[in-house]
C-alpha positions as a printed Julia matrix, in Angstrom:
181×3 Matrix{Float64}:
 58.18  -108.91  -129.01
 59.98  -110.94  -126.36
 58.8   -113.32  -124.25
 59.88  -113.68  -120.23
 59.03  -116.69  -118.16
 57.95  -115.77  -114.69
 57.75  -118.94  -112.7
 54.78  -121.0   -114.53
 53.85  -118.14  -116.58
 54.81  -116.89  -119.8
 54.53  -113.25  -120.54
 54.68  -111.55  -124.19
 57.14  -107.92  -123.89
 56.88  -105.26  -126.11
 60.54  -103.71  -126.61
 60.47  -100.2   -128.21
 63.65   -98.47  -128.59
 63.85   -94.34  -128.02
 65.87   -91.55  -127.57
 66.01   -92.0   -123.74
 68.83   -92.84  -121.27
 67.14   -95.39  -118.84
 65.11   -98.88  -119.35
 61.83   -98.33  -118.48
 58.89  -100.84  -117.75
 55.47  -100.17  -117.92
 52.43  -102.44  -117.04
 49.41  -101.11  -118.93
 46.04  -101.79  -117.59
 43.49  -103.72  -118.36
 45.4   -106.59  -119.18
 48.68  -106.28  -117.84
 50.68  -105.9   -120.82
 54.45  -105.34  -120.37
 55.98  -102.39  -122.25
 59.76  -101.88  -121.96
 61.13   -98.84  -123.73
 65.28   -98.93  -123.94
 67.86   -96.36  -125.25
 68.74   -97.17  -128.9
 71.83   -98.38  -128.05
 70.82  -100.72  -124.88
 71.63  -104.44  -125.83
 69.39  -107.53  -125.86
 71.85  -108.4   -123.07
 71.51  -105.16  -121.36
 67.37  -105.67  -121.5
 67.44  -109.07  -120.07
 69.06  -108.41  -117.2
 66.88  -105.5   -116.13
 64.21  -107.84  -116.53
 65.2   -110.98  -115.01
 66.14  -108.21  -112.11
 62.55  -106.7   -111.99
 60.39  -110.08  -112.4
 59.09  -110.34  -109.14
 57.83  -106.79  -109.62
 56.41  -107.41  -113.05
 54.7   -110.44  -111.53
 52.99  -108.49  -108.69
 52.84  -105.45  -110.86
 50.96  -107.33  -113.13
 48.3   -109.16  -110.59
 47.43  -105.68  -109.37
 46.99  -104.31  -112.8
 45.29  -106.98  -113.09
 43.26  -107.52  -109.85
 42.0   -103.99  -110.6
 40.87  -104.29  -113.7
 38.66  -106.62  -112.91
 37.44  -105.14  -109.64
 36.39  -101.79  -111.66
 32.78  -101.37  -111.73
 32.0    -99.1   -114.34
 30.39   -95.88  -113.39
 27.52   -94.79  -114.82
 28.23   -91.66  -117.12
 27.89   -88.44  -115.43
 24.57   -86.27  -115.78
 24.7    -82.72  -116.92
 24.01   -81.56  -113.19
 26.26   -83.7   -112.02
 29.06   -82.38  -114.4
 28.06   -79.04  -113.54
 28.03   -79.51  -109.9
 31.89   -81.41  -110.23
 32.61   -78.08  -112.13
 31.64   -75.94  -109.82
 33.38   -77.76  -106.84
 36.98   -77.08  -109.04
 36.03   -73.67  -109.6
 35.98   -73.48  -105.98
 39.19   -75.46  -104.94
 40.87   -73.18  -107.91
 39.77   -70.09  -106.49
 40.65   -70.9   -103.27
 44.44   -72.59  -103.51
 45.7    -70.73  -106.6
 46.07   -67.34  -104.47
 47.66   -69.62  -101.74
 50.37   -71.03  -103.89
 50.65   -68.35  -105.86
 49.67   -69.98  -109.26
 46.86   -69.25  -112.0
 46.49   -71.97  -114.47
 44.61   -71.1   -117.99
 41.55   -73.65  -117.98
 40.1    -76.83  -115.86
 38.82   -79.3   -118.12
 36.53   -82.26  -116.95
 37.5    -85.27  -118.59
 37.15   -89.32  -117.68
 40.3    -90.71  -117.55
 41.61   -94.43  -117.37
 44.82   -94.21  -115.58
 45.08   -90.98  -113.89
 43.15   -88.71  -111.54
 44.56   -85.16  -113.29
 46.99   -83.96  -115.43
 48.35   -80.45  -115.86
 50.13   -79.55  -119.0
 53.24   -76.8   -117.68
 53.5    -75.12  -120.91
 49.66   -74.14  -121.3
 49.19   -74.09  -117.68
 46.12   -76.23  -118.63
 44.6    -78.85  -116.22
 42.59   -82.02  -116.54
 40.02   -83.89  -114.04
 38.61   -86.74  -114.17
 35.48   -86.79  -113.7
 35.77   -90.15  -111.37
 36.42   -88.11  -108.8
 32.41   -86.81  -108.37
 32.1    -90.95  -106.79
 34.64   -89.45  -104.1
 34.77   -87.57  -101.32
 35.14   -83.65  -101.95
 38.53   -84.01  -100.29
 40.03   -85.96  -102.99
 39.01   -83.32  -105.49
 40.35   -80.82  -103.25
 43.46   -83.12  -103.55
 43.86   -83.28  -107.21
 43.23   -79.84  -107.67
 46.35   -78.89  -105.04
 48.47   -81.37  -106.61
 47.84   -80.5   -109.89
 48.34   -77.01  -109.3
 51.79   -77.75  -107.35
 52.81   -78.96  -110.88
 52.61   -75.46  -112.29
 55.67   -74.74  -109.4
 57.06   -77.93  -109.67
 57.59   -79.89  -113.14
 58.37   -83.79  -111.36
 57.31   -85.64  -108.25
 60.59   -84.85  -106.48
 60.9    -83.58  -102.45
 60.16   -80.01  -103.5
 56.92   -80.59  -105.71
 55.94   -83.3   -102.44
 56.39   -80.56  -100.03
 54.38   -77.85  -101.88
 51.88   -80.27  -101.54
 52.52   -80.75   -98.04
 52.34   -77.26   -97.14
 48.7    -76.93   -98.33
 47.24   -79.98   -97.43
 49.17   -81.65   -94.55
 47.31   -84.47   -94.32
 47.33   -84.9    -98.23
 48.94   -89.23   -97.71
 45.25   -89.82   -95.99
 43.36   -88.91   -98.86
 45.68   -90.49  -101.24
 45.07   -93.94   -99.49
 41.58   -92.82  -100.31
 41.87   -92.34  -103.96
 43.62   -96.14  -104.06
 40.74   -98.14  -102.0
C-alpha cells in the first residue's frame, strides 16, 4: 500500500503486481479507491512516475467516482413483470439486430450490475444486462444490446468494433450521453 499526496490530500494506493506489460490505474467506485496493477518487473521508480504523471487525473477521476456515488439513488428492485417486460424488450432487440450483424449469441441474462451496463463473454457468446436499464429509455437498451452484440465481431473497443456499432445505430454517441446523465 502506497500512499500519493495530491495537493492537500492524501490518498492510500493499492500496488498489485501481474503478468501484464503496462501500468494500469483503476478508480473503483464507491469510494474512490486507487488500484494500480504493474508488470512484475516495473520498479517503485517506474510506478511513481506514472503516478505523479497521472495525478491530476486520479484527482478528478476520483471526485467523479466519487460525485457519483453519492448522487446514486438506489432503485427500487425490479418486479417480476417488470423483469419480464425488460426481458421481453431484449428478446426483441436480439431478434431484430443479430440477423443484421450477422451474429447469434447463446443466452441474455438479466442481471444488476454496479459498474457496467452489459457484458458479453466471446467464448460462450453469452451476454449480460443490467437490469438498470428498465429506468431508461428503450433506446439505451436497444444500445446495449447492439454494442454488446458488436463484441461477438469485435473482441476490444478499437475503430472497427466502434464502427460496427456505427453502422447499426448511427446516432449511437446520443444515447450514450444518455446512459451517463
Amino acid at each position: 500500500m502506497w500512499s500519493l499526496f495530491l495537493r492537500r490530500d492524501k490518498i492510500k494506493i493499492q500496488i498489485e503486481r501481474r503478468r501484464i506489460r503496462n501500468i494500469n490505474i483503476y478508480i473503483r467506485p464507491p469510494k474512490g479507491e486507487v488500484l494500480v496493477t504493474a508488470p512484475l518487473g516495473a520498479s517503485d521508480e517506474e510506478i511513481e512516475a506514472v503516478l505523479k504523471e497521472k495525478q491530476d487525473w486520479i484527482r478528478k477521476s476520483r471526485e467523479k467516482v466519487i460525485a457519483r456515488s453519492q448522487k446514486t439513488i438506489e432503485e427500487p428492485a425490479l418486479s417480476k413483470e417488470e423483469l419480464q417486460k425488460l426481458a421481453q424488450k431484449v428478446e426483441v432487440y436480439a431478434d431484430k439486430w443479430e440477423p443484421v450483424l450477422g451474429v447469434k449469441a447463446i443466452s441474455f441474462t438479466l442481471r444488476r450490475m454496479k459498474t457496467r451496463w452489459g457484458s458479453c463473454s466471446i467464448s460462450s457468446k453469452r451476454i449480460r444486462i443490467n437490469t438498470k436499464l428498465a429506468y431508461y429509455p428503450d433506446r439505451c437498451l436497444e444500445y446495449v444490446v447492439v454494442h454488446e452484440l458488436c463484441h461477438l465481431l469485435e473482441a476490444g473497443h478499437n475503430k472497427k468494433f466502434w464502427g460496427q456499432v456505427e453502422k447499426a445505430l448511427p446516432d449511437y454517441k446520443e444515447t450514450i450521453k444518455l446512459l451517463k446523465e
